[in-house]
Amino acid sequence: MVHQSRVPTNRLWKQANHALEGIRMTEISRWVQENPLRYRFLQDFQKLGASVLYSAADGIVLKRRRLVYAAGTVSDPALFSDTFAALVCEPSVRDALLGDGTFRECFDCYQAVYTNGPIPQERTDIQLRQLTLDDMPFVLQNYHHPGANPEHISARIAEFMIGAFVDGNCAGFAGVHEEGAIGLLEVVPEYRRRGIAEALESQVINWCLQNDRLPYCHVLTDNTASLALQQKLGFTLDPKPLYWLS
């Protein structure tokens, strides 16, 4: 009689999950190798815990909570169900998902990716500090976005938001969105055109670099001021738009 050694079930599951994770990373890497500027955000999204819902020759779909990132031409509405918002890369996918009623709104944007080193902070007239929940009322009052609710903003502050203070007054703030992109950037009107947006975003870039995150952002195609800011900071713009659907 042959006695077979038995590996504990939990160890087998861990080994299987590790192998599966390696396969998923390889699937994502194929897209990144094809066009790093356009698809590297997929790796960052996966690092945050996004799962691969679909991967084939026609595309890849990742989901984390109720957010989806998709590359390629795959447009099966079942992959986008129970989704608050999705970022897709191809106009054919945008048109299909809007046409079948999966989503109702579309925001065309350019992706900007930062590939340089840390940015030294040379401003002495601005105090920069990480925000706390004590600052949430100010953020809610001044962040002009439909998603500015206490639950969302408290989560963003808990991860990372930075504030700029002039003479003790908060002049603006910035941070990272739930999906990992830089954003939440707001400068109150009386402090605009003083370089505060640049100082804030520089600090968010440095935080991303320190935490092994990809510094990238999505800018509406008609937001010329923000596009100019990204170029001034050293971001590289992908000339082909991406599409946020909601």
PDB file of C-alpha atoms in Angstrom:
ATOM      1  CA  MET A   1       0.000   0.000   0.000  1.00  0.00           C
ATOM      2  CA  VAL A   2       1.367   3.394  -0.984  1.00  0.00           C
ATOM      3  CA  HIS A   3       0.930   6.176   1.535  1.00  0.00           C
ATOM      4  CA  GLN A   4       0.546   9.575  -0.152  1.00  0.00           C
ATOM      5  CA  SER A   5       1.602  12.687   1.706  1.00  0.00           C
ATOM      6  CA  ARG A   6      -1.268  15.057   2.217  1.00  0.00           C
ATOM      7  CA  VAL A   7      -0.715  18.803   1.870  1.00  0.00           C
ATOM      8  CA  PRO A   8      -3.018  20.854   4.111  1.00  0.00           C
ATOM      9  CA  THR A   9      -6.008  22.215   2.198  1.00  0.00           C
ATOM     10  CA  ASN A  10      -5.341  25.823   3.170  1.00  0.00           C
ATOM     11  CA  ARG A  11      -1.814  25.561   1.763  1.00  0.00           C
ATOM     12  CA  LEU A  12      -3.183  24.192  -1.505  1.00  0.00           C
ATOM     13  CA  TRP A  13      -5.598  27.111  -1.729  1.00  0.00           C
ATOM     14  CA  LYS A  14      -2.783  29.569  -1.096  1.00  0.00           C
ATOM     15  CA  GLN A  15      -0.638  27.952  -3.783  1.00  0.00           C
ATOM     16  CA  ALA A  16      -3.523  27.953  -6.246  1.00  0.00           C
ATOM     17  CA  ASN A  17      -4.365  31.575  -5.518  1.00  0.00           C
ATOM     18  CA  HIS A  18      -0.713  32.569  -5.861  1.00  0.00           C
ATOM     19  CA  ALA A  19      -0.490  30.816  -9.246  1.00  0.00           C
ATOM     20  CA  LEU A  20      -3.736  32.443 -10.378  1.00  0.00           C
ATOM     21  CA  GLU A  21      -2.497  35.851  -9.278  1.00  0.00           C
ATOM     22  CA  GLY A  22       0.646  35.317 -11.336  1.00  0.00           C
ATOM     23  CA  ILE A  23      -1.452  34.480 -14.389  1.00  0.00           C
ATOM     24  CA  ARG A  24      -3.536  37.617 -13.897  1.00  0.00           C
ATOM     25  CA  MET A  25      -0.451  39.800 -13.590  1.00  0.00           C
ATOM     26  CA  THR A  26       0.860  38.268 -16.827  1.00  0.00           C
ATOM     27  CA  GLU A  27      -2.447  39.074 -18.525  1.00  0.00           C
ATOM     28  CA  ILE A  28      -2.210  42.692 -17.423  1.00  0.00           C
ATOM     29  CA  SER A  29       1.477  42.880 -18.358  1.00  0.00           C
ATOM     30  CA  ARG A  30       0.665  42.022 -21.961  1.00  0.00           C
ATOM     31  CA  TRP A  31      -1.394  45.184 -22.253  1.00  0.00           C
ATOM     32  CA  VAL A  32       1.192  47.295 -20.447  1.00  0.00           C
ATOM     33  CA  GLN A  33       3.959  46.048 -22.740  1.00  0.00           C
ATOM     34  CA  GLU A  34       1.855  46.894 -25.757  1.00  0.00           C
ATOM     35  CA  ASN A  35       1.475  50.540 -24.696  1.00  0.00           C
ATOM     36  CA  PRO A  36       2.858  51.490 -21.244  1.00  0.00           C
ATOM     37  CA  LEU A  37       1.576  55.059 -21.393  1.00  0.00           C
ATOM     38  CA  ARG A  38      -1.970  53.972 -22.130  1.00  0.00           C
ATOM     39  CA  TYR A  39      -2.349  50.794 -20.071  1.00  0.00           C
ATOM     40  CA  ARG A  40      -0.001  50.975 -17.087  1.00  0.00           C
ATOM     41  CA  PHE A  41      -2.890  52.220 -14.967  1.00  0.00           C
ATOM     42  CA  LEU A  42      -4.227  48.646 -15.076  1.00  0.00           C
ATOM     43  CA  GLN A  43      -1.290  47.474 -12.949  1.00  0.00           C
ATOM     44  CA  ASP A  44      -1.894  50.211 -10.400  1.00  0.00           C
ATOM     45  CA  PHE A  45      -5.590  49.322 -10.200  1.00  0.00           C
ATOM     46  CA  GLN A  46      -4.695  45.660  -9.675  1.00  0.00           C
ATOM     47  CA  LYS A  47      -2.304  46.610  -6.851  1.00  0.00           C
ATOM     48  CA  LEU A  48      -5.224  48.243  -5.055  1.00  0.00           C
ATOM     49  CA  GLY A  49      -7.073  44.942  -5.091  1.00  0.00           C
ATOM     50  CA  ALA A  50      -8.951  44.955  -8.386  1.00  0.00           C
ATOM     51  CA  SER A  51      -9.958  41.517  -9.688  1.00  0.00           C
ATOM     52  CA  VAL A  52      -9.702  40.383 -13.291  1.00  0.00           C
ATOM     53  CA  LEU A  53     -13.269  39.691 -14.442  1.00  0.00           C
ATOM     54  CA  TYR A  54     -12.376  38.919 -18.032  1.00  0.00           C
ATOM     55  CA  SER A  55      -9.230  38.424 -20.100  1.00  0.00           C
ATOM     56  CA  ALA A  56      -9.060  37.370 -23.741  1.00  0.00           C
ATOM     57  CA  ALA A  57      -7.685  38.529 -27.059  1.00  0.00           C
ATOM     58  CA  ASP A  58     -10.351  41.222 -27.375  1.00  0.00           C
ATOM     59  CA  GLY A  59      -9.777  42.843 -24.000  1.00  0.00           C
ATOM     60  CA  ILE A  60      -9.362  42.769 -20.254  1.00  0.00           C
ATOM     61  CA  VAL A  61     -11.776  43.944 -17.546  1.00  0.00           C
ATOM     62  CA  LEU A  62     -10.823  44.661 -13.904  1.00  0.00           C
ATOM     63  CA  LYS A  63     -13.216  45.497 -11.088  1.00  0.00           C
ATOM     64  CA  ARG A  64     -12.762  46.835  -7.567  1.00  0.00           C
ATOM     65  CA  ARG A  65     -15.870  47.442  -5.527  1.00  0.00           C
ATOM     66  CA  ARG A  66     -18.178  49.235  -7.998  1.00  0.00           C
ATOM     67  CA  LEU A  67     -15.484  50.635 -10.294  1.00  0.00           C
ATOM     68  CA  VAL A  68     -14.352  49.005 -13.542  1.00  0.00           C
ATOM     69  CA  TYR A  69     -11.318  49.551 -15.756  1.00  0.00           C
ATOM     70  CA  ALA A  70     -11.473  47.987 -19.221  1.00  0.00           C
ATOM     71  CA  ALA A  71      -9.022  47.829 -22.125  1.00  0.00           C
ATOM     72  CA  GLY A  72      -9.677  46.471 -25.586  1.00  0.00           C
ATOM     73  CA  THR A  73     -12.972  46.115 -27.426  1.00  0.00           C
ATOM     74  CA  VAL A  74     -14.879  43.810 -25.066  1.00  0.00           C
ATOM     75  CA  SER A  75     -18.287  45.357 -24.338  1.00  0.00           C
ATOM     76  CA  ASP A  76     -20.389  42.570 -22.807  1.00  0.00           C
ATOM     77  CA  PRO A  77     -22.831  44.478 -20.555  1.00  0.00           C
ATOM     78  CA  ALA A  78     -22.763  41.640 -18.000  1.00  0.00           C
ATOM     79  CA  LEU A  79     -19.154  42.578 -17.180  1.00  0.00           C
ATOM     80  CA  PHE A  80     -20.273  46.107 -16.288  1.00  0.00           C
ATOM     81  CA  SER A  81     -23.319  45.224 -14.179  1.00  0.00           C
ATOM     82  CA  ASP A  82     -23.585  46.507 -10.609  1.00  0.00           C
ATOM     83  CA  THR A  83     -21.069  49.197 -11.526  1.00  0.00           C
ATOM     84  CA  PHE A  84     -21.080  52.818 -10.427  1.00  0.00           C
ATOM     85  CA  ALA A  85     -18.580  53.965 -13.080  1.00  0.00           C
ATOM     86  CA  ALA A  86     -16.270  52.466 -15.681  1.00  0.00           C
ATOM     87  CA  LEU A  87     -13.216  53.665 -17.556  1.00  0.00           C
ATOM     88  CA  VAL A  88     -13.009  52.283 -21.100  1.00  0.00           C
ATOM     89  CA  CYS A  89     -10.334  52.846 -23.699  1.00  0.00           C
ATOM     90  CA  GLU A  90     -12.137  52.410 -27.013  1.00  0.00           C
ATOM     91  CA  PRO A  91     -14.912  54.543 -28.561  1.00  0.00           C
ATOM     92  CA  SER A  92     -16.656  51.395 -29.819  1.00  0.00           C
ATOM     93  CA  VAL A  93     -17.022  50.176 -26.209  1.00  0.00           C
ATOM     94  CA  ARG A  94     -18.243  53.608 -25.118  1.00  0.00           C
ATOM     95  CA  ASP A  95     -20.871  53.646 -27.858  1.00  0.00           C
ATOM     96  CA  ALA A  96     -22.035  50.081 -27.153  1.00  0.00           C
ATOM     97  CA  LEU A  97     -22.467  50.607 -23.400  1.00  0.00           C
ATOM     98  CA  LEU A  98     -24.241  53.913 -23.861  1.00  0.00           C
ATOM     99  CA  GLY A  99     -26.374  52.509 -26.652  1.00  0.00           C
ATOM    100  CA  ASP A 100     -27.668  49.541 -24.666  1.00  0.00           C
ATOM    101  CA  GLY A 101     -28.400  51.668 -21.599  1.00  0.00           C
ATOM    102  CA  THR A 102     -25.725  50.183 -19.343  1.00  0.00           C
ATOM    103  CA  PHE A 103     -24.495  53.739 -18.732  1.00  0.00           C
ATOM    104  CA  ARG A 104     -26.096  57.129 -19.327  1.00  0.00           C
ATOM    105  CA  GLU A 105     -23.242  59.627 -19.228  1.00  0.00           C
ATOM    106  CA  CYS A 106     -19.785  59.825 -20.772  1.00  0.00           C
ATOM    107  CA  PHE A 107     -16.858  62.090 -19.967  1.00  0.00           C
ATOM    108  CA  ASP A 108     -14.046  62.159 -22.534  1.00  0.00           C
ATOM    109  CA  CYS A 109     -10.662  62.648 -20.920  1.00  0.00           C
ATOM    110  CA  TYR A 110      -6.950  62.492 -21.549  1.00  0.00           C
ATOM    111  CA  GLN A 111      -4.716  60.365 -19.379  1.00  0.00           C
ATOM    112  CA  ALA A 112      -1.557  61.966 -18.000  1.00  0.00           C
ATOM    113  CA  VAL A 113       1.218  59.816 -16.502  1.00  0.00           C
ATOM    114  CA  TYR A 114       4.166  61.058 -14.433  1.00  0.00           C
ATOM    115  CA  THR A 115       7.393  59.109 -14.946  1.00  0.00           C
ATOM    116  CA  ASN A 116       9.988  61.417 -13.355  1.00  0.00           C
ATOM    117  CA  GLY A 117      11.404  61.627  -9.835  1.00  0.00           C
ATOM    118  CA  PRO A 118      10.170  63.415  -6.693  1.00  0.00           C
ATOM    119  CA  ILE A 119       9.415  67.122  -6.979  1.00  0.00           C
ATOM    120  CA  PRO A 120      11.181  69.332  -4.413  1.00  0.00           C
ATOM    121  CA  GLN A 121       8.864  71.642  -2.482  1.00  0.00           C
ATOM    122  CA  GLU A 122      10.390  75.113  -2.587  1.00  0.00           C
ATOM    123  CA  ARG A 123       7.436  77.254  -1.546  1.00  0.00           C
ATOM    124  CA  THR A 124       7.883  78.953   1.826  1.00  0.00           C
ATOM    125  CA  ASP A 125       4.678  80.998   1.718  1.00  0.00           C
ATOM    126  CA  ILE A 126       2.441  77.900   1.778  1.00  0.00           C
ATOM    127  CA  GLN A 127       2.082  75.367   4.569  1.00  0.00           C
ATOM    128  CA  LEU A 128       1.275  71.886   3.245  1.00  0.00           C
ATOM    129  CA  ARG A 129      -0.085  69.234   5.585  1.00  0.00           C
ATOM    130  CA  GLN A 130      -2.098  66.039   5.354  1.00  0.00           C
ATOM    131  CA  LEU A 131      -5.781  66.576   6.024  1.00  0.00           C
ATOM    132  CA  THR A 132      -7.689  64.897   8.845  1.00  0.00           C
ATOM    133  CA  LEU A 133     -11.367  64.281   9.429  1.00  0.00           C
ATOM    134  CA  ASP A 134     -11.472  67.664  11.176  1.00  0.00           C
ATOM    135  CA  ASP A 135     -10.989  69.206   7.726  1.00  0.00           C
ATOM    136  CA  MET A 136     -13.878  67.290   6.128  1.00  0.00           C
ATOM    137  CA  PRO A 137     -16.493  70.090   6.450  1.00  0.00           C
ATOM    138  CA  PHE A 138     -14.223  72.442   4.497  1.00  0.00           C
ATOM    139  CA  VAL A 139     -13.666  69.839   1.770  1.00  0.00           C
ATOM    140  CA  LEU A 140     -17.383  69.108   1.467  1.00  0.00           C
ATOM    141  CA  GLN A 141     -18.149  72.805   1.206  1.00  0.00           C
ATOM    142  CA  ASN A 142     -15.540  73.514  -1.474  1.00  0.00           C
ATOM    143  CA  TYR A 143     -15.201  70.340  -3.567  1.00  0.00           C
ATOM    144  CA  HIS A 144     -17.547  70.882  -6.493  1.00  0.00           C
ATOM    145  CA  HIS A 145     -18.243  67.334  -7.612  1.00  0.00           C
ATOM    146  CA  PRO A 146     -21.395  65.173  -7.510  1.00  0.00           C
ATOM    147  CA  GLY A 147     -19.543  62.496  -5.535  1.00  0.00           C
ATOM    148  CA  ALA A 148     -18.699  64.841  -2.652  1.00  0.00           C
ATOM    149  CA  ASN A 149     -20.517  63.103   0.177  1.00  0.00           C
ATOM    150  CA  PRO A 150     -19.253  62.466   3.730  1.00  0.00           C
ATOM    151  CA  GLU A 151     -18.673  58.733   3.199  1.00  0.00           C
ATOM    152  CA  HIS A 152     -16.609  59.275   0.054  1.00  0.00           C
ATOM    153  CA  ILE A 153     -14.586  62.215   1.371  1.00  0.00           C
ATOM    154  CA  SER A 154     -13.826  60.542   4.705  1.00  0.00           C
ATOM    155  CA  ALA A 155     -12.423  57.547   2.815  1.00  0.00           C
ATOM    156  CA  ARG A 156     -10.274  59.823   0.657  1.00  0.00           C
ATOM    157  CA  ILE A 157      -8.943  61.652   3.719  1.00  0.00           C
ATOM    158  CA  ALA A 158      -8.204  58.327   5.399  1.00  0.00           C
ATOM    159  CA  GLU A 159      -6.076  57.268   2.420  1.00  0.00           C
ATOM    160  CA  PHE A 160      -4.416  60.577   1.597  1.00  0.00           C
ATOM    161  CA  MET A 161      -5.454  64.177   1.048  1.00  0.00           C
ATOM    162  CA  ILE A 162      -3.171  67.185   1.305  1.00  0.00           C
ATOM    163  CA  GLY A 163      -4.152  70.751   2.131  1.00  0.00           C
ATOM    164  CA  ALA A 164      -2.448  74.054   1.373  1.00  0.00           C
ATOM    165  CA  PHE A 165      -2.674  76.731   4.047  1.00  0.00           C
ATOM    166  CA  VAL A 166      -1.930  80.437   3.646  1.00  0.00           C
ATOM    167  CA  ASP A 167      -1.812  82.557   6.812  1.00  0.00           C
ATOM    168  CA  GLY A 168      -3.597  79.734   8.614  1.00  0.00           C
ATOM    169  CA  ASN A 169      -6.445  79.535   6.109  1.00  0.00           C
ATOM    170  CA  CYS A 170      -7.022  76.487   3.909  1.00  0.00           C
ATOM    171  CA  ALA A 171      -6.556  77.605   0.327  1.00  0.00           C
ATOM    172  CA  GLY A 172      -7.063  74.279  -1.419  1.00  0.00           C
ATOM    173  CA  PHE A 173      -6.636  70.525  -1.337  1.00  0.00           C
ATOM    174  CA  ALA A 174      -5.882  67.478  -3.478  1.00  0.00           C
ATOM    175  CA  GLY A 175      -5.620  63.718  -3.120  1.00  0.00           C
ATOM    176  CA  VAL A 176      -6.185  60.401  -4.838  1.00  0.00           C
ATOM    177  CA  HIS A 177      -9.465  58.982  -6.064  1.00  0.00           C
ATOM    178  CA  GLU A 178     -10.750  55.575  -5.011  1.00  0.00           C
ATOM    179  CA  GLU A 179      -9.441  53.986  -8.229  1.00  0.00           C
ATOM    180  CA  GLY A 180      -5.960  55.438  -7.609  1.00  0.00           C
ATOM    181  CA  ALA A 181      -5.858  58.419  -9.972  1.00  0.00           C
ATOM    182  CA  ILE A 182      -4.679  61.807  -8.724  1.00  0.00           C
ATOM    183  CA  GLY A 183      -7.515  64.285  -8.340  1.00  0.00           C
ATOM    184  CA  LEU A 184      -9.825  65.946  -5.809  1.00  0.00           C
ATOM    185  CA  LEU A 185      -7.938  69.121  -6.703  1.00  0.00           C
ATOM    186  CA  GLU A 186      -9.643  72.320  -5.664  1.00  0.00           C
ATOM    187  CA  VAL A 187      -8.308  75.812  -4.953  1.00  0.00           C
ATOM    188  CA  VAL A 188     -10.755  78.281  -3.460  1.00  0.00           C
ATOM    189  CA  PRO A 189     -11.326  81.307  -5.729  1.00  0.00           C
ATOM    190  CA  GLU A 190      -9.495  83.953  -3.691  1.00  0.00           C
ATOM    191  CA  TYR A 191      -6.264  81.912  -3.763  1.00  0.00           C
ATOM    192  CA  ARG A 192      -6.196  80.985  -7.432  1.00  0.00           C
ATOM    193  CA  ARG A 193      -3.393  81.951  -9.817  1.00  0.00           C
ATOM    194  CA  ARG A 194      -0.798  81.750  -7.042  1.00  0.00           C
ATOM    195  CA  GLY A 195       0.701  78.355  -7.962  1.00  0.00           C
ATOM    196  CA  ILE A 196      -1.166  76.559  -5.186  1.00  0.00           C
ATOM    197  CA  ALA A 197      -2.588  73.878  -7.485  1.00  0.00           C
ATOM    198  CA  GLU A 198       0.943  73.075  -8.655  1.00  0.00           C
ATOM    199  CA  ALA A 199       2.225  72.823  -5.069  1.00  0.00           C
ATOM    200  CA  LEU A 200      -0.655  70.569  -4.052  1.00  0.00           C
ATOM    201  CA  GLU A 201      -0.376  68.193  -6.971  1.00  0.00           C
ATOM    202  CA  SER A 202       3.400  68.018  -6.539  1.00  0.00           C
ATOM    203  CA  GLN A 203       2.866  66.693  -3.030  1.00  0.00           C
ATOM    204  CA  VAL A 204       0.380  64.079  -4.233  1.00  0.00           C
ATOM    205  CA  ILE A 205       2.876  62.969  -6.894  1.00  0.00           C
ATOM    206  CA  ASN A 206       5.546  62.576  -4.205  1.00  0.00           C
ATOM    207  CA  TRP A 207       3.159  60.574  -2.019  1.00  0.00           C
ATOM    208  CA  CYS A 208       2.427  58.232  -4.939  1.00  0.00           C
ATOM    209  CA  LEU A 209       6.130  57.698  -5.582  1.00  0.00           C
ATOM    210  CA  GLN A 210       6.822  57.045  -1.886  1.00  0.00           C
ATOM    211  CA  ASN A 211       4.030  54.454  -1.778  1.00  0.00           C
ATOM    212  CA  ASP A 212       4.919  52.593  -4.982  1.00  0.00           C
ATOM    213  CA  ARG A 213       1.872  53.983  -6.770  1.00  0.00           C
ATOM    214  CA  LEU A 214       1.661  55.242 -10.332  1.00  0.00           C
ATOM    215  CA  PRO A 215       1.166  59.030 -10.438  1.00  0.00           C
ATOM    216  CA  TYR A 216      -1.483  59.470 -13.116  1.00  0.00           C
ATOM    217  CA  CYS A 217      -4.652  61.448 -13.638  1.00  0.00           C
ATOM    218  CA  HIS A 218      -7.578  61.827 -16.004  1.00  0.00           C
ATOM    219  CA  VAL A 219      -8.382  65.291 -17.310  1.00  0.00           C
ATOM    220  CA  LEU A 220     -11.480  66.286 -19.269  1.00  0.00           C
ATOM    221  CA  THR A 221     -10.497  66.982 -22.862  1.00  0.00           C
ATOM    222  CA  ASP A 222     -11.812  70.555 -22.697  1.00  0.00           C
ATOM    223  CA  ASN A 223     -10.123  71.442 -19.384  1.00  0.00           C
ATOM    224  CA  THR A 224      -7.262  73.430 -20.892  1.00  0.00           C
ATOM    225  CA  ALA A 225      -6.098  74.840 -17.550  1.00  0.00           C
ATOM    226  CA  SER A 226      -5.658  71.389 -15.999  1.00  0.00           C
ATOM    227  CA  LEU A 227      -3.989  69.998 -19.115  1.00  0.00           C
ATOM    228  CA  ALA A 228      -1.504  72.876 -18.998  1.00  0.00           C
ATOM    229  CA  LEU A 229      -0.838  72.154 -15.307  1.00  0.00           C
ATOM    230  CA  GLN A 230      -0.088  68.491 -16.001  1.00  0.00           C
ATOM    231  CA  GLN A 231       2.384  69.408 -18.726  1.00  0.00           C
ATOM    232  CA  LYS A 232       4.040  71.992 -16.467  1.00  0.00           C
ATOM    233  CA  LEU A 233       4.497  69.333 -13.777  1.00  0.00           C
ATOM    234  CA  GLY A 234       6.156  66.978 -16.258  1.00  0.00           C
ATOM    235  CA  PHE A 235       3.339  64.555 -16.994  1.00  0.00           C
ATOM    236  CA  THR A 236       3.190  62.814 -20.371  1.00  0.00           C
ATOM    237  CA  LEU A 237      -0.208  63.039 -22.053  1.00  0.00           C
ATOM    238  CA  ASP A 238      -1.672  60.144 -24.003  1.00  0.00           C
ATOM    239  CA  PRO A 239      -3.001  61.758 -27.215  1.00  0.00           C
ATOM    240  CA  LYS A 240      -5.878  59.263 -27.476  1.00  0.00           C
ATOM    241  CA  PRO A 241      -8.845  59.929 -25.177  1.00  0.00           C
ATOM    242  CA  LEU A 242     -10.222  57.561 -22.569  1.00  0.00           C
ATOM    243  CA  TYR A 243     -13.889  57.483 -21.573  1.00  0.00           C
ATOM    244  CA  TRP A 244     -15.397  57.580 -18.085  1.00  0.00           C
ATOM    245  CA  LEU A 245     -18.914  56.159 -18.118  1.00  0.00           C
ATOM    246  CA  SER A 246     -21.471  56.519 -15.354  1.00  0.00           C
TER     247      SER A 246
END
